[in-house]
Amino acid sequence: MKALKNLFLRLHKTVFRYNRYLLVELTRASFKVHDYNSALGLSWSLISPCLIFLVLYIIFNIHFSQSMRFYPLYLLLGVIVTNFFVTAPSYMLRVFYDNREIVLNSTIPREYLILSGMAIHLYKFLIEMGIIWIVSIFCGLFKFSSFLLFFPLLALYVGMVLGICFALASFYCLIRDVEHMWMMFSRLFFFVTPVFYTLEGIRPLARAMVYWLNPLTPFLVSFRELIIGTTAPDMLVYGHSVLLGLLFFFLGYGAFIFFEDAAMENA
Amino acid sequence: MSNICLKVDNLSKRFFIRKERLTTFGLLKHLASKGYGCREFWALRDISFTLNRGERLAIIGANGSGKTTLVRILSGIYSKTGGQVEFKCDPSVVFSFWIGLNMNLSVMDNIYLFGAVHGMDRNFLKSRVDAILEVAALKDFCFSPLKFLSMGQIQWLALTVFFEGLFELLIFDETLRFLDKSSAEKSMVYFDKIANSGKTLIAVSHDMEFIKKYCTSAIWLDNGCIRRQGEAAEVVAAYEQLSNNLQES
């Protein structure tokens, strides 16, 4: 109970008490520095998912395009959602370690290091999702009710990824194996998430495992139902995603607070 | 209104130091034995003092005596293991002058970034940017990346921005060590201002002349405990005497 109270007090402090213009300046700096001396800059982040999409499309289009009308859009959405889930934590897990001087010698809220670093990935993700929405409008798939349901889902999805970033960045200070583990799992996520295949197309046991053991799947299913679905979204899956988003955010942020002292001393 | 700015009561800080190199087998063994392969190290033990408004406190001591740990706890960077720390005003902290600066960003961007780290927003700084560049003698470099400046120039820029802030309680740790003679003299003007304005200061320094000139009281830390506390001149004299004795022997 006390731990929960501490978590909410800290969250309240992060959102309302710390100076927010510092977060703005840190975010601004992270944007400016991210693509420093890079000729293609932000485009690199679009090139990677486009390449994955192209490869998967060339290989799997022949199998799925017959049974699925908007398979390219289905595949692109899968790649974008999974790519954000995999990429943001890979970058963020070293954030406290790489900023050891800041962590140990300044009063900059540690949450701000994660939030400002995350902003660039979120920005790219939002651009990619925006492109998906534009394409879906052109395909005549736009539904206003789905559009409204999309934003809370997006916020919770970002919350889930943020929770994972908080936890991984703290654990990495304590034990460096976290990076190897995340690298290993992140490769698997493209296969254990229905990115290029459908849930209906796999065996029931595999379907149950992919849906219940992988937090990314309910989100991806919901995103697809909202953006490219032709029927009303399944509210059970939507609710499942909402619960997962909240759970992962609070568990991840809670782990960060619980391990903060030990992690920062070992950063 | 109480005159007390900070009250520290029986403050202690314990670290766990690894006894051996961390290996998978070692980790499993220590987890099983619940010993975790660490030993206790008390960086601070039962530190108590009170800081009044307008007081300028120096923390002195040999390397490893716990000075930095103490100011890190006071700044909220480390959590305490035991005791109480009660603040009556918000502290502003400057430990290493480059903290908050980004070497790949321009001088101008760094003014806003470093200002934000010390609680100054963009609007507040906008009106002061020209003056800051003038004082820092960096008018011709305002769009150059910081990495092209010398360490002294970077430190002086940081201090110039920092001096713009309006602080009630300032905590700093060996902040002036890289300054050239001219910049150090200029920064003394700022400390003269602090001394005359009645602001509260906690300074960690090995510069005894600085302490004697600007601090009213001092704490001498030795192996994490207070060895002596009192008026700055008196504590510094005792510390210097011991240092001299050690050098002679």
XYZ file of C-alpha atoms in Angstrom:
516
model
C 0.000 0.000 0.000
C 2.873 2.314 0.967
C 4.733 1.438 -2.238
C 1.631 2.267 -4.274
C 1.261 5.597 -2.477
C 4.942 6.392 -3.158
C 4.476 5.540 -6.816
C 1.520 7.899 -7.212
C 3.246 10.664 -5.225
C 6.313 10.387 -7.454
C 4.170 10.351 -10.587
C 2.326 13.433 -9.386
C 5.651 15.143 -8.684
C 6.993 14.247 -12.135
C 3.933 15.563 -13.923
C 3.100 18.627 -11.829
C 6.003 19.659 -9.584
C 9.254 19.380 -11.513
C 10.030 22.242 -13.879
C 8.459 21.297 -17.183
C 10.470 23.739 -19.272
C 13.471 21.575 -18.410
C 11.721 18.631 -20.036
C 10.970 20.820 -23.067
C 14.622 21.915 -23.334
C 15.921 18.362 -22.877
C 13.533 17.112 -25.547
C 14.533 19.928 -27.881
C 18.213 19.043 -27.305
C 17.584 15.352 -27.881
C 15.889 16.152 -31.223
C 18.749 18.415 -32.311
C 21.474 15.995 -31.292
C 19.840 12.786 -32.480
C 20.630 13.317 -36.125
C 23.727 15.461 -35.670
C 26.061 15.100 -38.686
C 23.638 12.707 -40.374
C 22.866 13.350 -44.038
C 19.505 11.564 -44.040
C 18.540 12.499 -40.489
C 15.059 11.451 -39.461
C 14.583 9.529 -42.710
C 16.714 6.715 -41.293
C 13.943 5.849 -38.898
C 11.541 5.503 -41.816
C 13.979 3.524 -43.936
C 14.282 0.691 -41.407
C 10.545 -0.170 -41.109
C 10.135 0.358 -44.872
C 12.855 -2.202 -45.577
C 11.352 -4.732 -43.160
C 7.967 -4.092 -44.742
C 9.321 -4.564 -48.261
C 11.062 -7.832 -47.460
C 8.056 -9.263 -45.617
C 5.691 -8.037 -48.332
C 7.682 -9.637 -51.137
C 7.839 -12.947 -49.248
C 4.354 -13.171 -47.774
C 2.161 -11.211 -50.166
C 1.560 -14.287 -52.308
C 0.197 -16.213 -49.288
C -2.006 -13.584 -47.717
C -3.111 -11.119 -50.403
C -5.776 -13.544 -51.664
C -7.450 -13.911 -48.271
C -6.905 -10.360 -47.073
C -7.933 -7.295 -49.048
C -5.648 -4.773 -47.377
C -2.683 -7.001 -46.661
C -0.010 -4.311 -47.397
C -1.670 -1.995 -44.862
C -2.095 -4.885 -42.412
C 1.587 -5.723 -42.731
C 2.786 -2.099 -42.569
C 0.810 -1.463 -39.377
C 2.274 -4.606 -37.835
C 5.809 -3.542 -38.713
C 5.351 0.000 -37.374
C 3.753 -1.008 -34.049
C 6.289 -3.774 -33.414
C 9.209 -1.605 -34.506
C 8.332 1.068 -31.922
C 7.994 -1.577 -29.211
C 11.405 -3.012 -30.045
C 13.390 0.127 -30.920
C 12.474 2.561 -28.134
C 13.548 0.283 -25.232
C 16.744 -0.729 -27.108
C 17.787 2.911 -27.176
C 16.520 3.782 -23.720
C 17.958 0.920 -21.709
C 21.400 2.561 -21.551
C 20.076 6.012 -20.752
C 21.083 6.123 -17.058
C 24.364 4.354 -17.705
C 25.307 6.710 -20.549
C 24.259 9.751 -18.528
C 25.968 8.692 -15.315
C 27.388 12.181 -14.774
C 23.936 13.739 -14.968
C 22.359 11.046 -12.820
C 24.923 11.412 -10.034
C 25.765 15.084 -10.233
C 22.573 16.938 -10.933
C 19.048 17.265 -9.702
C 17.589 16.725 -13.177
C 14.644 14.366 -12.566
C 15.711 10.946 -13.840
C 12.319 10.440 -15.440
C 13.111 13.371 -17.732
C 16.076 11.516 -19.221
C 13.742 8.708 -20.261
C 10.952 11.029 -21.399
C 13.194 13.328 -23.448
C 14.980 10.371 -25.047
C 11.691 8.667 -25.759
C 10.251 11.778 -27.419
C 12.189 11.257 -30.649
C 10.928 7.662 -31.000
C 7.404 8.747 -30.192
C 7.611 11.497 -32.791
C 8.653 9.018 -35.491
C 5.987 6.558 -34.383
C 3.302 9.238 -34.584
C 4.411 10.214 -38.099
C 4.253 6.569 -39.185
C 0.812 6.115 -37.614
C -0.325 9.325 -39.289
C 0.725 7.899 -42.661
C -1.251 4.722 -41.927
C -4.353 6.791 -41.106
C -4.006 8.801 -44.315
C -3.725 5.616 -46.382
C -6.725 4.111 -44.562
C -8.773 7.229 -45.381
C -7.837 6.878 -49.061
C -8.883 3.217 -48.914
C -12.282 4.274 -47.536
C -11.719 2.563 -44.172
C -12.031 5.635 -41.941
C -14.596 5.414 -39.116
C -14.995 8.335 -36.745
C -15.801 6.149 -33.710
C -12.626 4.137 -34.314
C -10.672 7.354 -34.673
C -11.841 8.436 -31.200
C -11.004 5.048 -29.683
C -7.568 5.162 -31.284
C -6.121 7.934 -29.088
C -6.619 6.333 -25.645
C -5.208 3.105 -27.082
C -2.208 4.955 -28.478
C -1.596 6.669 -25.110
C -1.729 3.341 -23.278
C 0.525 1.678 -25.824
C 3.093 4.441 -25.345
C 2.581 4.042 -21.577
C 3.354 0.337 -21.831
C 6.549 0.974 -23.807
C 7.490 3.743 -21.360
C 7.024 1.364 -18.419
C 9.295 -1.169 -20.127
C 11.892 1.563 -20.772
C 11.861 2.641 -17.102
C 12.303 -0.928 -15.888
C 14.989 -1.895 -18.422
C 17.018 1.300 -17.906
C 17.082 0.652 -14.128
C 17.861 -3.063 -14.457
C 20.654 -2.320 -16.931
C 22.515 -0.304 -14.276
C 22.417 -3.339 -11.977
C 23.147 -6.067 -14.470
C 24.393 -5.558 -18.021
C 22.925 -8.843 -19.299
C 19.648 -6.962 -19.689
C 20.878 -5.543 -22.991
C 21.597 -9.005 -24.427
C 18.270 -10.311 -23.176
C 16.344 -7.453 -24.732
C 18.230 -7.811 -28.023
C 17.325 -11.493 -28.086
C 13.671 -10.944 -27.238
C 13.314 -7.988 -29.573
C 14.311 -10.178 -32.542
C 11.724 -12.746 -31.479
C 8.942 -10.166 -31.253
C 8.695 -9.928 -35.052
C 7.855 -13.643 -35.108
C 5.788 -14.096 -31.952
C 3.543 -11.178 -32.881
C 1.105 -11.481 -35.793
C 3.055 -8.974 -37.884
C 2.960 -10.795 -41.221
C 0.588 -13.676 -40.399
C -2.919 -13.727 -38.963
C -3.960 -15.119 -35.597
C -6.637 -17.178 -37.318
C -4.040 -18.778 -39.565
C -2.071 -20.463 -36.773
C -2.843 -23.484 -34.567
C -5.079 -22.858 -31.504
C -2.309 -23.487 -28.973
C 0.125 -21.193 -30.786
C -2.688 -18.605 -31.147
C -3.403 -18.703 -27.399
C 0.298 -18.316 -26.599
C 0.827 -15.482 -29.076
C -2.231 -13.670 -27.741
C -1.921 -14.253 -23.984
C 1.829 -14.348 -23.469
C 2.779 -11.479 -25.729
C 1.562 -8.055 -24.507
C 2.070 -6.624 -27.966
C -0.535 -8.839 -29.661
C -3.737 -7.401 -28.111
C -2.513 -3.888 -28.939
C -1.705 -4.817 -32.524
C -5.053 -6.557 -32.973
C -6.850 -3.486 -31.568
C -4.871 -1.041 -33.722
C -5.704 -3.092 -36.807
C -9.381 -3.323 -35.929
C -9.544 0.451 -35.403
C -7.559 1.561 -38.441
C -8.158 -1.031 -41.149
C -11.045 -3.084 -39.747
C -14.275 -3.133 -41.675
C -16.383 -4.104 -38.652
C -16.739 -2.648 -35.160
C -13.697 -3.314 -32.945
C -13.822 -6.136 -30.402
C -14.157 -4.312 -27.093
C -12.835 -7.290 -25.137
C -9.529 -7.098 -26.988
C -9.564 -3.305 -26.586
C -10.179 -3.688 -22.833
C -7.415 -6.273 -22.613
C -5.027 -3.787 -24.237
C -6.099 -1.021 -21.841
C -5.380 -3.274 -18.856
C -2.016 -4.329 -20.260
C -1.035 -0.709 -20.940
C -1.856 0.353 -17.381
C -0.281 -2.738 -15.839
C 3.000 -2.458 -17.744
C 3.296 1.267 -17.157
C 2.770 1.026 -13.407
C 4.862 -2.132 -13.017
C 7.727 -0.628 -15.017
C 7.586 2.741 -13.283
C 7.206 0.999 -9.920
C 10.289 -1.127 -10.626
C 12.199 2.051 -11.518
C 11.246 3.683 -8.201
C 11.933 0.525 -6.202
C 15.385 -0.059 -7.711
C 16.260 3.599 -8.298
C 18.785 4.085 -5.496
C 20.645 0.849 -6.104
C 20.537 1.365 -9.886
C 21.851 4.924 -9.807
C 24.647 4.055 -7.392
C 25.708 1.305 -9.832
C 25.158 3.286 -13.026
C 9.374 32.904 10.304
C 12.070 30.462 11.436
C 15.624 31.459 10.583
C 16.600 27.838 9.922
C 17.194 26.963 6.257
C 18.337 23.361 6.656
C 18.355 20.951 9.577
C 20.292 17.706 9.380
C 19.865 15.200 12.175
C 21.906 11.992 12.582
C 22.274 11.592 8.852
C 23.887 8.341 7.753
C 24.591 6.783 4.393
C 25.554 3.197 3.719
C 26.767 1.780 0.418
C 27.173 -1.837 -0.473
C 30.581 -2.504 -1.982
C 31.135 -5.635 -4.054
C 33.638 -7.994 -2.513
C 34.469 -9.736 -5.765
C 33.914 -9.525 -9.512
C 30.332 -10.225 -10.537
C 29.948 -13.502 -12.407
C 26.836 -15.527 -13.144
C 27.922 -18.289 -10.781
C 28.937 -15.788 -8.106
C 25.607 -13.985 -8.394
C 23.635 -17.233 -8.048
C 25.786 -18.307 -5.100
C 25.325 -15.009 -3.315
C 21.608 -14.872 -4.044
C 21.270 -18.352 -2.570
C 23.255 -17.386 0.514
C 21.433 -14.020 0.730
C 24.830 -12.410 1.220
C 24.763 -10.811 -2.258
C 28.587 -10.702 -2.290
C 28.739 -7.228 -0.826
C 30.109 -5.604 2.260
C 28.751 -2.543 4.008
C 30.540 0.759 3.702
C 29.347 3.682 5.795
C 30.154 6.837 3.820
C 28.480 9.037 6.454
C 27.629 8.386 10.076
C 25.471 10.498 12.393
C 25.981 13.851 10.741
C 24.033 16.628 12.470
C 24.077 20.345 11.839
C 21.804 23.296 11.306
C 22.169 25.905 8.598
C 20.592 29.304 9.164
C 19.439 31.643 6.432
C 22.314 33.779 5.210
C 24.908 31.367 6.561
C 27.676 30.231 4.212
C 28.816 26.763 5.162
C 31.980 25.093 3.880
C 32.428 21.345 3.911
C 36.067 20.331 3.995
C 37.997 17.122 4.413
C 40.380 14.767 2.686
C 39.403 12.865 -0.468
C 36.946 10.077 0.355
C 35.845 11.680 3.612
C 32.191 11.883 2.538
C 31.889 15.509 1.381
C 30.385 14.731 -2.014
C 28.093 12.053 -0.571
C 26.816 14.593 1.956
C 26.006 17.253 -0.646
C 24.502 14.620 -2.953
C 22.117 13.604 -0.169
C 21.326 17.244 0.587
C 20.590 17.765 -3.112
C 18.287 14.744 -3.266
C 20.556 12.807 -5.622
C 21.240 10.017 -3.109
C 18.732 8.764 -0.614
C 19.767 8.617 3.013
C 20.116 5.382 4.964
C 19.203 6.965 8.292
C 18.507 10.284 9.973
C 16.566 13.351 8.930
C 17.113 16.145 6.434
C 14.686 19.017 6.667
C 14.781 21.827 4.101
C 12.984 25.113 4.592
C 13.939 26.406 1.141
C 14.616 24.916 -2.299
C 18.298 24.252 -2.965
C 19.971 24.912 -6.303
C 22.880 22.651 -7.086
C 25.968 22.972 -9.267
C 28.433 20.109 -8.952
C 30.172 19.818 -12.270
C 29.847 22.803 -14.531
C 29.333 20.687 -17.678
C 26.269 18.899 -16.299
C 23.332 19.922 -18.419
C 25.516 21.122 -21.277
C 25.543 19.304 -24.588
C 28.788 19.449 -26.551
C 27.072 18.970 -29.932
C 24.648 21.842 -29.447
C 25.461 25.470 -30.130
C 26.412 27.963 -27.430
C 22.975 29.582 -27.786
C 21.109 26.263 -27.351
C 23.264 25.456 -24.358
C 22.390 28.715 -22.658
C 18.708 27.725 -22.724
C 19.413 24.103 -21.796
C 21.743 24.890 -18.908
C 19.409 27.647 -17.743
C 16.504 25.189 -17.685
C 18.570 22.735 -15.627
C 18.899 25.512 -13.044
C 15.259 26.510 -13.100
C 15.332 29.384 -15.616
C 12.780 29.293 -18.401
C 13.266 30.434 -21.991
C 11.411 33.729 -21.534
C 13.525 34.623 -18.520
C 16.730 33.864 -20.425
C 15.733 35.492 -23.738
C 16.131 38.954 -22.293
C 19.499 38.028 -20.778
C 21.112 36.118 -23.657
C 23.007 39.133 -25.034
C 24.367 40.021 -21.630
C 25.397 36.414 -20.987
C 27.245 36.200 -24.316
C 28.906 39.538 -23.588
C 30.096 38.519 -20.127
C 31.178 35.072 -21.352
C 33.031 36.775 -24.262
C 31.362 34.378 -26.716
C 29.414 36.769 -28.922
C 31.204 35.562 -32.051
C 30.682 31.909 -31.154
C 26.987 31.885 -30.351
C 26.144 29.383 -33.132
C 29.282 27.245 -32.784
C 28.961 23.807 -31.187
C 30.202 23.820 -27.636
C 32.815 21.167 -28.378
C 34.857 23.749 -30.280
C 35.372 25.842 -27.133
C 38.046 25.339 -24.504
C 37.194 23.826 -21.100
C 37.731 27.194 -19.446
C 35.392 28.936 -21.907
C 32.722 26.274 -21.371
C 32.982 26.553 -17.614
C 32.840 30.317 -17.687
C 29.767 30.182 -19.961
C 28.068 27.773 -17.563
C 28.867 29.929 -14.567
C 27.695 33.055 -16.376
C 24.324 31.418 -17.048
C 24.211 30.054 -13.510
C 24.904 33.495 -12.012
C 21.710 34.775 -13.682
C 19.598 32.512 -11.491
C 17.814 33.754 -8.417
C 18.605 31.218 -5.724
C 17.847 31.112 -2.058
C 20.176 28.254 -1.200
C 23.143 27.375 -3.389
C 25.057 24.111 -3.087
C 28.240 23.678 -5.062
C 31.077 21.194 -5.185
C 34.519 22.244 -6.473
C 32.934 24.197 -9.294
C 35.782 26.631 -9.950
C 38.664 24.231 -10.360
C 39.152 24.583 -14.159
C 38.857 28.358 -14.399
C 41.727 30.498 -15.575
C 42.915 33.299 -13.312
C 40.890 36.012 -15.023
C 37.596 34.028 -15.003
C 38.201 32.946 -11.417
C 38.593 36.595 -10.446
C 35.400 37.464 -12.305
C 33.490 34.664 -10.577
C 34.652 36.029 -7.241
C 32.567 39.101 -7.995
C 29.544 36.779 -7.987
C 30.557 35.260 -4.675
C 31.080 38.757 -3.288
C 27.495 39.450 -4.307
C 26.323 36.265 -2.575
C 28.263 37.212 0.518
C 26.654 40.650 0.584
C 23.136 39.580 -0.388
C 22.504 37.347 2.597
C 21.983 34.236 0.457
C 22.661 30.820 1.937
C 25.521 28.752 0.580
C 26.951 25.267 1.034
C 30.353 24.890 -0.613
C 32.595 21.871 -0.925
C 36.112 22.987 -1.711
C 39.770 22.285 -1.173
C 40.517 25.976 -1.707
C 41.063 27.166 1.859
C 41.544 30.807 0.835
C 38.147 30.783 -0.850
C 36.555 29.252 2.245
C 38.176 31.721 4.600
C 37.034 34.617 2.426
C 33.451 33.593 1.635
C 32.259 31.104 4.255
C 31.066 31.897 7.721
C 31.076 28.371 9.121
C 32.639 25.034 8.262
C 32.324 21.316 8.831
C 35.398 19.101 8.673
C 34.538 15.570 7.650
C 36.833 12.676 8.390
C 35.930 9.097 7.352
C 32.257 9.990 7.158
C 32.052 11.588 10.610
C 32.202 15.203 11.723
C 35.641 15.838 13.162
C 35.123 19.492 13.856
C 32.518 22.144 13.161
C 32.327 25.820 13.945
C 33.511 29.117 12.525
C 35.145 28.774 9.103
C 38.498 30.335 10.037
C 38.839 28.183 13.138
C 37.954 24.876 11.404
C 40.165 25.651 8.400
C 43.091 26.485 10.713
C 42.708 23.134 12.510
C 42.440 21.275 9.193
C 45.484 23.044 7.744
C 47.490 22.350 10.876
C 46.742 18.637 10.630
C 47.575 18.613 6.913
C 50.886 20.361 7.600
C 51.709 17.939 10.413
C 50.994 14.990 8.142
C 53.189 16.459 5.388
C 56.055 17.033 7.809
C 55.851 13.529 9.231
